[in-house]
Short mmCIF file of C-alpha atoms and ligand atoms in Angstrom, two decimals:
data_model
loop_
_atom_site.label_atom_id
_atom_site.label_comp_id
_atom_site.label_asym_id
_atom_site.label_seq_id
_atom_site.Cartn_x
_atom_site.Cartn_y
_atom_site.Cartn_z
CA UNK K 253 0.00 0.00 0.00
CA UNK K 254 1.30 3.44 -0.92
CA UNK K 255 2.03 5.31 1.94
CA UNK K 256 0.55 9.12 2.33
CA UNK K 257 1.16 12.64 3.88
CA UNK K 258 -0.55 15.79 4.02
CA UNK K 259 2.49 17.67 2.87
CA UNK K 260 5.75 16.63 2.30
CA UNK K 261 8.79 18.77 3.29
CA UNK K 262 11.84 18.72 0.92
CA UNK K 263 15.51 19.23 3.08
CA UNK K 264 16.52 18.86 6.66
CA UNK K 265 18.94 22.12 6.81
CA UNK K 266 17.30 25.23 9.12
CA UNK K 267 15.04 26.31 6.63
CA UNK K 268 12.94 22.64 5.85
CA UNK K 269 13.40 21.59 9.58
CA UNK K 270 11.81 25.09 10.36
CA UNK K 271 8.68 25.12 8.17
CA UNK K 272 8.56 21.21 9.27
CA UNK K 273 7.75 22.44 12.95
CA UNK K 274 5.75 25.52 12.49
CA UNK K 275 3.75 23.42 10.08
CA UNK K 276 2.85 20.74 12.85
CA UNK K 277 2.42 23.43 15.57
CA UNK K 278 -0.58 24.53 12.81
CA UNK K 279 -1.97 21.21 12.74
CA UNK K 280 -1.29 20.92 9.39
CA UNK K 281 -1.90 17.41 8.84
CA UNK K 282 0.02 14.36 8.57
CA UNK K 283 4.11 16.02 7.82
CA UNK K 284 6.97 13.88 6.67
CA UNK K 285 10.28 15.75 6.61
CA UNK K 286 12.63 13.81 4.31
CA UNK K 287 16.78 14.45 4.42
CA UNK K 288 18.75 12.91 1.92
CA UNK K 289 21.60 12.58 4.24
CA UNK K 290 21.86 13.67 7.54
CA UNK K 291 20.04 16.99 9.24
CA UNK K 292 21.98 20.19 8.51
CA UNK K 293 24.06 17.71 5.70
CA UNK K 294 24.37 21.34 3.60
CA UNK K 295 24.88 24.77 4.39
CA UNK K 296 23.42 24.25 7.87
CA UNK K 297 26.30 22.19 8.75
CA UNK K 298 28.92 24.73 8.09
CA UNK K 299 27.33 27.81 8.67
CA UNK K 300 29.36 30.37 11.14
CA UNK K 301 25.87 31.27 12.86
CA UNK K 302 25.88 35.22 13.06
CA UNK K 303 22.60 36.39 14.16
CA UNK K 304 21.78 40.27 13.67
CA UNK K 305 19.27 42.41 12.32
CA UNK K 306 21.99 45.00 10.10
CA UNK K 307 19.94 44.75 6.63
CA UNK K 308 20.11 47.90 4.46
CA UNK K 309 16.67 46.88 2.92
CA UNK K 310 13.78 47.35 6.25
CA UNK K 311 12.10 44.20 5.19
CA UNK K 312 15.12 41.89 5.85
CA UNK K 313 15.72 43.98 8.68
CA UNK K 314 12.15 43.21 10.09
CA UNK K 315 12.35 39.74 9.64
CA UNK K 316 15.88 39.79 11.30
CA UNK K 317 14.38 41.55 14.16
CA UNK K 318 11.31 38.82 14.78
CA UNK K 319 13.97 36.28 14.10
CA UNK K 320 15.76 37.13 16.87
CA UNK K 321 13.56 37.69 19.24
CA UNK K 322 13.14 34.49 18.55
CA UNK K 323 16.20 33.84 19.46
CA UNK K 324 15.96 35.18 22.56
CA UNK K 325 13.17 32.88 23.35
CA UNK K 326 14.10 29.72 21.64
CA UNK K 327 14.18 27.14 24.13
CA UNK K 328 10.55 28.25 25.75
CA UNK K 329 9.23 28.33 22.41
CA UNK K 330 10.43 25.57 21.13
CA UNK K 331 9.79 22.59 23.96
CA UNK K 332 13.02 23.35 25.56
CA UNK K 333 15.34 22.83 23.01
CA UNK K 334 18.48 24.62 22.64
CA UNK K 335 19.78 26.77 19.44
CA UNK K 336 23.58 27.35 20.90
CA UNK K 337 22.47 31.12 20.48
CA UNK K 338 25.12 33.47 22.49
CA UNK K 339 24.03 37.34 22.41
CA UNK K 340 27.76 38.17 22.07
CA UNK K 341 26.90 41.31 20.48
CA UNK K 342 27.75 43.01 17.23
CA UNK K 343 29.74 45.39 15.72
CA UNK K 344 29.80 46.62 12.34
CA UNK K 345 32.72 48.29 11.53
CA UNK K 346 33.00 51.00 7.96
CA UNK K 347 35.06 53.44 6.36
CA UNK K 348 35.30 57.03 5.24
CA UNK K 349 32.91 55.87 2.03
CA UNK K 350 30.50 54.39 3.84
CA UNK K 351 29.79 56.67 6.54
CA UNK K 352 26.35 57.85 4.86
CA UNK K 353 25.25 54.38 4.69
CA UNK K 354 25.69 53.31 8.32
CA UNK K 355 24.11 56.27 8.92
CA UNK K 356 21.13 56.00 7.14
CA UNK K 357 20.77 52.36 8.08
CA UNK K 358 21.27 53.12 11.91
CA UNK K 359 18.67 55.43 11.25
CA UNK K 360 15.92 53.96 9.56
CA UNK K 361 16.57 50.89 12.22
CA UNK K 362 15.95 53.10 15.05
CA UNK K 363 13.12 54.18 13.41
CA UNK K 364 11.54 50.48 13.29
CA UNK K 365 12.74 49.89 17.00
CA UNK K 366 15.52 48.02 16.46
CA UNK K 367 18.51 48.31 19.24
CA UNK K 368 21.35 49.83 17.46
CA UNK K 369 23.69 53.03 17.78
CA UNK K 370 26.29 54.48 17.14
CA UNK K 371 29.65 53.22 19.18
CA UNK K 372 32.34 55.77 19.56
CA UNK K 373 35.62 54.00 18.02
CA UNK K 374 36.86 54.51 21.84
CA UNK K 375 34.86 52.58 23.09
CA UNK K 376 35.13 49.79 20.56
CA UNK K 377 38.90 49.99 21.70
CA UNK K 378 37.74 49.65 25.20
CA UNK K 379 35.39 46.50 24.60
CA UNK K 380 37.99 44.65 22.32
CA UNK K 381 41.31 46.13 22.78
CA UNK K 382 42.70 43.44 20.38
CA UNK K 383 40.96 45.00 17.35
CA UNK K 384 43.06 47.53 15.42
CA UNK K 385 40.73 50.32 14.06
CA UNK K 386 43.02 52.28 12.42
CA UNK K 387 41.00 52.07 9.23
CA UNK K 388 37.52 52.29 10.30
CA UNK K 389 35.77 55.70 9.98
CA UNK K 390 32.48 54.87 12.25
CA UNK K 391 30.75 51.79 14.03
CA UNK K 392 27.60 50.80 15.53
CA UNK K 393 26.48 48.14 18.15
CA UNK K 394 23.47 45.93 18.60
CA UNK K 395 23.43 44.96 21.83
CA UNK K 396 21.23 41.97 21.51
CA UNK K 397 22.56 40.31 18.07
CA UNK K 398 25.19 37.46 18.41
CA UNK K 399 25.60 34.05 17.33
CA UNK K 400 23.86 30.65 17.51
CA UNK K 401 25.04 27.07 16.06
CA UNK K 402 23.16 26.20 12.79
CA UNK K 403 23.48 22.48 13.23
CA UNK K 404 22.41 22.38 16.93
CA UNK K 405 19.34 24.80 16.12
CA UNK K 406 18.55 22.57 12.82
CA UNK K 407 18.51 19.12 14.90
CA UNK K 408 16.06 21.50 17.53
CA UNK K 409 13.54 22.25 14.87
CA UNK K 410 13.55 18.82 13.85
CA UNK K 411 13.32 17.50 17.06
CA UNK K 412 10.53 19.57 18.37
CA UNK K 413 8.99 18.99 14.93
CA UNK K 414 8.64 15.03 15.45
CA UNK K 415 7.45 16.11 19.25
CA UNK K 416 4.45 17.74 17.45
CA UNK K 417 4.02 14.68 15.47
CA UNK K 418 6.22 15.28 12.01
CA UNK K 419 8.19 11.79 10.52
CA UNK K 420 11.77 12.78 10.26
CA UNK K 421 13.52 10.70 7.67
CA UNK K 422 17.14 10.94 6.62
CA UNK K 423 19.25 9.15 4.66
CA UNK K 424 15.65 9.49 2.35
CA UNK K 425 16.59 11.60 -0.89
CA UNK K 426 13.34 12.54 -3.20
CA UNK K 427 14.50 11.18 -6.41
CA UNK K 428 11.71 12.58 -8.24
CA UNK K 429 8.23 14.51 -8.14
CA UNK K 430 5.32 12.63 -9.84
CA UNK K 431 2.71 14.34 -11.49
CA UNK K 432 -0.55 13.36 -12.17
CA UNK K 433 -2.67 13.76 -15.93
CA UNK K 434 -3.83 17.59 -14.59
CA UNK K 435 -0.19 17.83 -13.45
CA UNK K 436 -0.78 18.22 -10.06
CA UNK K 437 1.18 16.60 -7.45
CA UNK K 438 0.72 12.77 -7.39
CA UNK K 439 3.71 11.45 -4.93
CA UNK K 440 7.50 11.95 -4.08
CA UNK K 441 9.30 8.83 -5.21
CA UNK K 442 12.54 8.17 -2.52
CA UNK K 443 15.05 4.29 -2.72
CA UNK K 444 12.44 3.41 0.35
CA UNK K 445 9.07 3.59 -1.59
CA UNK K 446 6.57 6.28 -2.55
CA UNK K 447 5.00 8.75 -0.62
CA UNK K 448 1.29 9.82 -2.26
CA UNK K 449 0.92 13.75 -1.28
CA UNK K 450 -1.01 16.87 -3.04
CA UNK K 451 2.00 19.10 -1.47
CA UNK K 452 6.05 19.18 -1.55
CA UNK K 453 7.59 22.50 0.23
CA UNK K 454 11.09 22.40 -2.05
CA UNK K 455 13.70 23.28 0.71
CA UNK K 456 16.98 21.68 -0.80
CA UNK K 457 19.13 24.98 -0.73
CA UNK K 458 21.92 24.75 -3.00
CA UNK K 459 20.26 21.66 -4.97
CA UNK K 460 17.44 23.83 -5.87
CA UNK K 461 18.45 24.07 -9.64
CA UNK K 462 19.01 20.42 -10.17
CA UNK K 463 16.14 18.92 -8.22
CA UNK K 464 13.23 19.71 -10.00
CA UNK K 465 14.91 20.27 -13.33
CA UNK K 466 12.68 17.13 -14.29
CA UNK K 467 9.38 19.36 -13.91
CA UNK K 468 10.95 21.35 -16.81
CA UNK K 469 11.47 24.13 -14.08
CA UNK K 470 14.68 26.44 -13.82
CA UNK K 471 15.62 28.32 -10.58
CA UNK K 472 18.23 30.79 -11.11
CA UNK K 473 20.44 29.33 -7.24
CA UNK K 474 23.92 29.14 -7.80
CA UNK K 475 25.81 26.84 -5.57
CA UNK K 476 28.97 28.93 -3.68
CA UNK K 477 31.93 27.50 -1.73
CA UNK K 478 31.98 29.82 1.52
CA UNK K 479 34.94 29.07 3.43
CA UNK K 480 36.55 29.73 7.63
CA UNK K 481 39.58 29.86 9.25
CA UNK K 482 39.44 29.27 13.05
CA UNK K 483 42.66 30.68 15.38
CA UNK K 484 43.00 29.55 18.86
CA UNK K 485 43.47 33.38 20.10
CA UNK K 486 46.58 33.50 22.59
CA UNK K 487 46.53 33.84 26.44
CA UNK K 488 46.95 37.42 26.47
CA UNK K 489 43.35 37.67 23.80
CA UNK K 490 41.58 35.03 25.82
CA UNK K 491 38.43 36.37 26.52
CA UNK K 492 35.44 36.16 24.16
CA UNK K 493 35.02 38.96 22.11
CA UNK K 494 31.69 39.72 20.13
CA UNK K 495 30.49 38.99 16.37
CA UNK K 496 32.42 41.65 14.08
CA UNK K 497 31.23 42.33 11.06
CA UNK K 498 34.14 44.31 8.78
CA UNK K 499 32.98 46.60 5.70
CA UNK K 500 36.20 47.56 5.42
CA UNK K 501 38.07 44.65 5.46
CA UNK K 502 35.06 42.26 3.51
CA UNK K 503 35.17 39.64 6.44
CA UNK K 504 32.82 39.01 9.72
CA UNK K 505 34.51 37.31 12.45
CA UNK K 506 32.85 35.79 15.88
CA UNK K 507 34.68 34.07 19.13
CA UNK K 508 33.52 30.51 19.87
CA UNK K 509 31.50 30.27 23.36
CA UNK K 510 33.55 27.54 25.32
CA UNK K 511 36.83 27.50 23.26
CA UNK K 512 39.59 30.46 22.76
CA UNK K 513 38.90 30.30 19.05
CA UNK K 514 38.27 33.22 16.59
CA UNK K 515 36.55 32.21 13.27
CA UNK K 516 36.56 34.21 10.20
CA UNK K 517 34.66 34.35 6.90
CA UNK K 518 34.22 36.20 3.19
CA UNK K 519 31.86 39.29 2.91
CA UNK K 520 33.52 40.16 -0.53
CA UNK K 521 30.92 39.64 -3.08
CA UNK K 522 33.51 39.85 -5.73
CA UNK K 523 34.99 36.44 -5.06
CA UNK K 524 32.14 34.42 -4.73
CA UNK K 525 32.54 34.15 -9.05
CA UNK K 526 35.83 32.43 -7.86
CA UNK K 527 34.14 29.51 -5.42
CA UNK K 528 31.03 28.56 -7.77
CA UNK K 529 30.54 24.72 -8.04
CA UNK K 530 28.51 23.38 -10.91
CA UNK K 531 26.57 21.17 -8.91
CA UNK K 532 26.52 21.03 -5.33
CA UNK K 533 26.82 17.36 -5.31
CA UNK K 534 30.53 18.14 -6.47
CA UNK K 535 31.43 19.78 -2.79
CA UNK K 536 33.39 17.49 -0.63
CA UNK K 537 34.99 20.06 1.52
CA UNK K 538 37.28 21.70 -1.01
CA UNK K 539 39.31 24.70 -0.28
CA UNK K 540 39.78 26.94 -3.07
CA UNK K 541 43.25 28.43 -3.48
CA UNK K 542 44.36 32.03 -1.70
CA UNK K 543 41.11 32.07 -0.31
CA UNK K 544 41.97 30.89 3.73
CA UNK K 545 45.33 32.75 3.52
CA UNK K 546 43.73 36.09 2.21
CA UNK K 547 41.17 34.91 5.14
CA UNK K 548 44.00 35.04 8.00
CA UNK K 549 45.93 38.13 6.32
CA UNK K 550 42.32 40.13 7.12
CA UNK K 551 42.09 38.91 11.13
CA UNK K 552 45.74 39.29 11.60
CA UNK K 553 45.12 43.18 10.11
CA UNK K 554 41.85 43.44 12.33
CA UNK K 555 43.13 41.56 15.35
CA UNK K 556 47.70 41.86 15.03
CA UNK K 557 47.51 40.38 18.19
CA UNK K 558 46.64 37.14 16.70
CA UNK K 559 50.21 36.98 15.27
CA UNK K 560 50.75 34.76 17.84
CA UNK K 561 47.69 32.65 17.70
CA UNK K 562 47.58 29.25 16.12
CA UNK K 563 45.97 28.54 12.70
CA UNK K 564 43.23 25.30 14.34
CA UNK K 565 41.41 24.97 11.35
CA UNK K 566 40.32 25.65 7.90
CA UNK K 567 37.07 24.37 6.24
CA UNK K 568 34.33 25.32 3.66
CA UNK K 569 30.65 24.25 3.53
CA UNK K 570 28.11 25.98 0.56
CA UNK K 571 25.19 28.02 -0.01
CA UNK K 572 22.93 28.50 -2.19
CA UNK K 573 23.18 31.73 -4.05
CA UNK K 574 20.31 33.83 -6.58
CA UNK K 575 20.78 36.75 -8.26
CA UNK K 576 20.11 39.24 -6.10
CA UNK K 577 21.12 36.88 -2.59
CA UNK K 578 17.65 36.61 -1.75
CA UNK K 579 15.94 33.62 -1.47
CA UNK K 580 13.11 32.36 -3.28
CA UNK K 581 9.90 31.68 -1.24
CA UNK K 582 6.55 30.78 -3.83
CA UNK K 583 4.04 28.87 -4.98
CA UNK K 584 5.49 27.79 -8.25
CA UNK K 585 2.04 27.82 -10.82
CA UNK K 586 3.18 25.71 -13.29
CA UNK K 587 3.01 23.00 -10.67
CA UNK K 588 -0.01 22.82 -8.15
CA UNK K 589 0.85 21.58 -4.82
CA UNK K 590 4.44 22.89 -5.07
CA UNK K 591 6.03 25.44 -2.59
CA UNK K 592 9.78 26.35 -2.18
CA UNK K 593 11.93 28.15 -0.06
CA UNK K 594 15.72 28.29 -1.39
CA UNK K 595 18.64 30.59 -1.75
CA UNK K 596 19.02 32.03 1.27
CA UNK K 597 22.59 32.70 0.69
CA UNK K 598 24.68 34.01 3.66
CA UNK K 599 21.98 34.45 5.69
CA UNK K 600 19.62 31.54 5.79
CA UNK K 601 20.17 30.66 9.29
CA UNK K 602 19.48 33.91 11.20
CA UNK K 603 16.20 34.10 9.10
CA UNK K 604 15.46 30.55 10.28
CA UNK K 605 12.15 31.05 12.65
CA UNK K 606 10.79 34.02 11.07
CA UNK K 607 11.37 31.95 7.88
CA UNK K 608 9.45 28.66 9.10
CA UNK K 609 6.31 30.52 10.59
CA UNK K 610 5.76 32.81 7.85
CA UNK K 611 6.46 30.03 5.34
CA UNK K 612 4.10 28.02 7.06
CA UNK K 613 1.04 30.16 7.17
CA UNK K 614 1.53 30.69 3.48
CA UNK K 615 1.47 27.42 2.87
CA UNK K 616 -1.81 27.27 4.81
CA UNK K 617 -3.46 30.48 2.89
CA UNK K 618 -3.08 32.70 5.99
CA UNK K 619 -2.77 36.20 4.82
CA UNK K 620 -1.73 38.83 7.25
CA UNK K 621 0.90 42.14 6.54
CA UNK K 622 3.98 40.27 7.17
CA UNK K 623 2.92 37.01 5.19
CA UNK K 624 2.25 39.62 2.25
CA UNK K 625 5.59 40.87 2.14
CA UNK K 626 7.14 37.65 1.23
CA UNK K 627 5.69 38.57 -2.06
CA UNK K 628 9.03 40.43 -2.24
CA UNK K 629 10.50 37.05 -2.81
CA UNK K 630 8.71 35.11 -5.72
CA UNK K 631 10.34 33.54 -8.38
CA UNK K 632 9.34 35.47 -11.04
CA UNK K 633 10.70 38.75 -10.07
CA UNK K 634 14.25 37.63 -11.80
CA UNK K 635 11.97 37.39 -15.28
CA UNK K 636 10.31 40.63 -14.45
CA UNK K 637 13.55 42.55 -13.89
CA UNK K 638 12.23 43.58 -10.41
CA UNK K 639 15.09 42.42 -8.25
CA UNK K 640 15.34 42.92 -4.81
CA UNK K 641 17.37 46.29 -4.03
CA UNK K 642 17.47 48.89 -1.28
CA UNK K 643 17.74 52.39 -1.43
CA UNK K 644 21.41 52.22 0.59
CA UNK K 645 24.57 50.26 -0.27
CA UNK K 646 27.71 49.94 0.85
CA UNK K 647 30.30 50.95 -1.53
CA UNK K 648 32.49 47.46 -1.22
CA UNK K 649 30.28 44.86 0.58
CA UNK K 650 27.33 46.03 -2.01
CA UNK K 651 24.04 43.97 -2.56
CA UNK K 652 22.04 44.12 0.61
CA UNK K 653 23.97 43.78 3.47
C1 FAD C 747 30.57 28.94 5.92
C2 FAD C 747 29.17 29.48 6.02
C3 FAD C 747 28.92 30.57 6.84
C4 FAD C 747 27.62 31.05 6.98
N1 FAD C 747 27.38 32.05 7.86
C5 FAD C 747 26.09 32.44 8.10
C6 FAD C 747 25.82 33.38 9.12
O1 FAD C 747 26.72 33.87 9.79
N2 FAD C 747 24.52 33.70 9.35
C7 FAD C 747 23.49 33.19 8.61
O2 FAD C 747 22.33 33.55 8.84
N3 FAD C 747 23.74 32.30 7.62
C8 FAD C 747 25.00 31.91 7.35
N4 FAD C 747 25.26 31.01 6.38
C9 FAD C 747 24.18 30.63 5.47
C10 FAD C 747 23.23 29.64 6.09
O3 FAD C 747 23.97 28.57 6.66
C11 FAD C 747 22.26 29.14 5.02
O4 FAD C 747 21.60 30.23 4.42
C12 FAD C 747 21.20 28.20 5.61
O5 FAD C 747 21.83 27.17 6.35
C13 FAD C 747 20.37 27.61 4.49
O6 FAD C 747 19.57 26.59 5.00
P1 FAD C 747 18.70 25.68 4.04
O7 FAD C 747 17.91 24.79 4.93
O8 FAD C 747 18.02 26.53 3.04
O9 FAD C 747 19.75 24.84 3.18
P2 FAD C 747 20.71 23.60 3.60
O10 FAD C 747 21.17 23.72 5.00
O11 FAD C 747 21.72 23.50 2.54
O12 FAD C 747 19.71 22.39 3.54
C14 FAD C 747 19.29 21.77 2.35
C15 FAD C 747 19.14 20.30 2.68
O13 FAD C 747 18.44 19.64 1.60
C16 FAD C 747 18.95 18.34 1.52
N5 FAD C 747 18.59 17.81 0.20
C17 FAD C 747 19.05 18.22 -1.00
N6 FAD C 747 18.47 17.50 -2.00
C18 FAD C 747 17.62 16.64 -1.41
C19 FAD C 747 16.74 15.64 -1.90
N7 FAD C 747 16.62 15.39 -3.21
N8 FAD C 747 16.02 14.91 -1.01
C20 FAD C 747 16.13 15.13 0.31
N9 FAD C 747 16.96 16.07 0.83
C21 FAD C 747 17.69 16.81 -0.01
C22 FAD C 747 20.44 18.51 1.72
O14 FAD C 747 21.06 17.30 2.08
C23 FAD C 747 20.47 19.58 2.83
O15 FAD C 747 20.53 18.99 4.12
C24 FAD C 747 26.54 30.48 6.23
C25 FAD C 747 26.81 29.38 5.40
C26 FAD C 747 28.10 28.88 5.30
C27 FAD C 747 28.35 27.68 4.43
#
């Protein structure tokens, strides 16, 4: 006998274990999440976790916002589970040419109640003596923003999902999406047997292109090799210092929680071109060339002190990458009964719970103000030349940071 689900749920990074949960906690019917591998097997795996509400555009900023509160709240919202999440704090960091910007973003973030200001570069010096500002024309702080571990927060959504009732399944790839005559959703065909459903949420990240290339369909996500560097800071830098996010440098860096480590990542747009994979089936923990060194060169400039600090580690994980580095949340038309929420590039993870609620009451036909605005994000705005842009940008990091 074929077995059957209300809806189906593609993906078990942050994203598909997310929309998983908040489906159940709607009572959306019978839910099978299905993972190819293991949870967080892609970009949740690797992710470096930063969690903060800077957006130039106010409707990622929003979203950042109720994402974090989120946060703030996770384990009493979600049956005691715990996301890792450390409210560090953050620090973005600019130059002479972006001065404007910062300002302008600080401002229209006040506006929307976010907790941000302006940091006198003194008092940067005085929170992280380690960091070398000699470049940096302005900074602000948000207080509340930090990190959180995008593995440990995936396997929570999951976990709380099959609390609420969902059926978890990895090592279960969807081979294929059957239609029926009216080409509606018939059933997901996986090595383990079929599944007969009416609805498939698509939430394979940087697989998006290739997985439902056999529906005739063509999703414009990119698949990008994102790599860190982790230092073990010396005794003299001990202490953990809070998430830094560099404009002037092109590179964020956090502390770990328990560990004396510093980890460091790309913000240059410009080099992503260099780190594209063809399919992300072809990632197996590469490192592309220059990239890690021209990594540590950046932290030793922002932080000499780690001259002295030892190199622990250097690794790479993807993400899934669209024209404009916004992801792609629909209903895709030419195929009733299919959903998808991909490309969240670099920032997928702090998105996560905003992301699976909203998602969710989509899904569901809820309409409200903030389920409206993911409008923003349909597919075909890359056909209708209406990309996603905001009114500020910085002049290196561009897009919308
Ligand atoms: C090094 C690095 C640093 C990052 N830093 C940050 C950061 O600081 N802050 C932030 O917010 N974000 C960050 N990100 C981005 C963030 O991790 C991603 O945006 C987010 O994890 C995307 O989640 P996802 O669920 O969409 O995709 P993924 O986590 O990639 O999940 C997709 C899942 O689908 C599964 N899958 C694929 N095909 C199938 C199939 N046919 N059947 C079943 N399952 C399938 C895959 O195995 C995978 O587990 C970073 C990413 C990396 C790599």
């Amino acid at each position: 006998m074929v077995e059957t689900a209300d809806i189906v749920v593609v993906g078990g990074g942050c994203i598909g274990a997310a929309i998983a949960l908040h489906l159940a906690e709607k009572q959306a019917g019978k839910i099978i999440l299905l993972e190819k591998k293991s949870l967080a097997n892609g970009a949740s795996g690797k992710g470096i976790g930063i969690i903060r509400t800077h957006y130039t555009h106010p409707v990622l900023a929003e979203l950042a916002q109720l994402s974090l509160q989120s946060f703030h709240n996770f384990a009493e919202r979600y049956g005691g589970y715990d996301s890792g999440f450390n409210p560090s704090g953050y620090y973005i960091l600019v130059g002479e040419d972006d001065i404007q910007t910062l300002s302008s973003v600080v401002k229209l973030h006040q506006s929307m109640g976010i907790d941000v200001d302006f940091i006198d570069l003194d008092a940067v010096h005085s929170a992280i003596p380690a960091l070398n500002l000699n470049d940096v024309a302005i900074a602000a702080y948000e207080p509340n923003s930090g990190y959180g571990s995008p593995p440990q927060t995936t396997i929570a959504f999951a976990k709380r999902a099959a609390d609420l009732g969902v059926d978890v399944r990895t090592a279960t790839p969807v081979k294929e999406i059957k239609l029926d005559a009216e080409g509606r959703i018939e059933r997901v065909i996986t090595p383990s047997g079929e599944i007969a459903t009416r609805t498939v949420i698509d939430c394979v990240g940087p697989w998006a292109r290739q997985f439902t290339e056999h529906l005739g369909l063509n999703f414009p996500v990119d698949t990008v090799v994102e790599h860190v560097v982790v230092v073990e800071r010396p005794p003299e830098f001990s202490q953990p210092h809070p998430v830094v996010s560099d404009l002037v440098n092109l590179c964020y860096s956090r502390s770990d929680a328990n560990l004396p480590y510093t980890r460091i990542g790309n913000s240059n747009p410009q080099r992503h071109a260099d780190f594209l994979l063809e399919d992300a089936d072809d990632f197996h923990g590469q490192l592309f060339p220059d990239i890690t060194e021209e990594l540590t060169q950046k932290l030793l400039h922002r932080y000499p002190i780690l001259e002295t600090g030892k190199i622990i580690e250097k690794y790479s994980g993807i993400w899934a990458i669209t024209p404009d580095y916004q992801p792609i949340i629909d209903r895709i038309e030419p195929v009733p009964g299919l959903y998808c929420a991909v490309g969240f590039s670099g920032h997928g993870y702090k998105l996560s719970p905003i992301i699976g609620d909203l998602v969710s009451q989509f899904i569901l036909g809820e309409t409200n103000p903030l389920v409206e605005k993911l409008k923003m994000f349909r597919l075909s705005r890359f056909a209708e030349n209406d990309r996603i842009k905001s009114e500020f940008s910085y002049s290196q990091a561009k897009g919308l940071r």
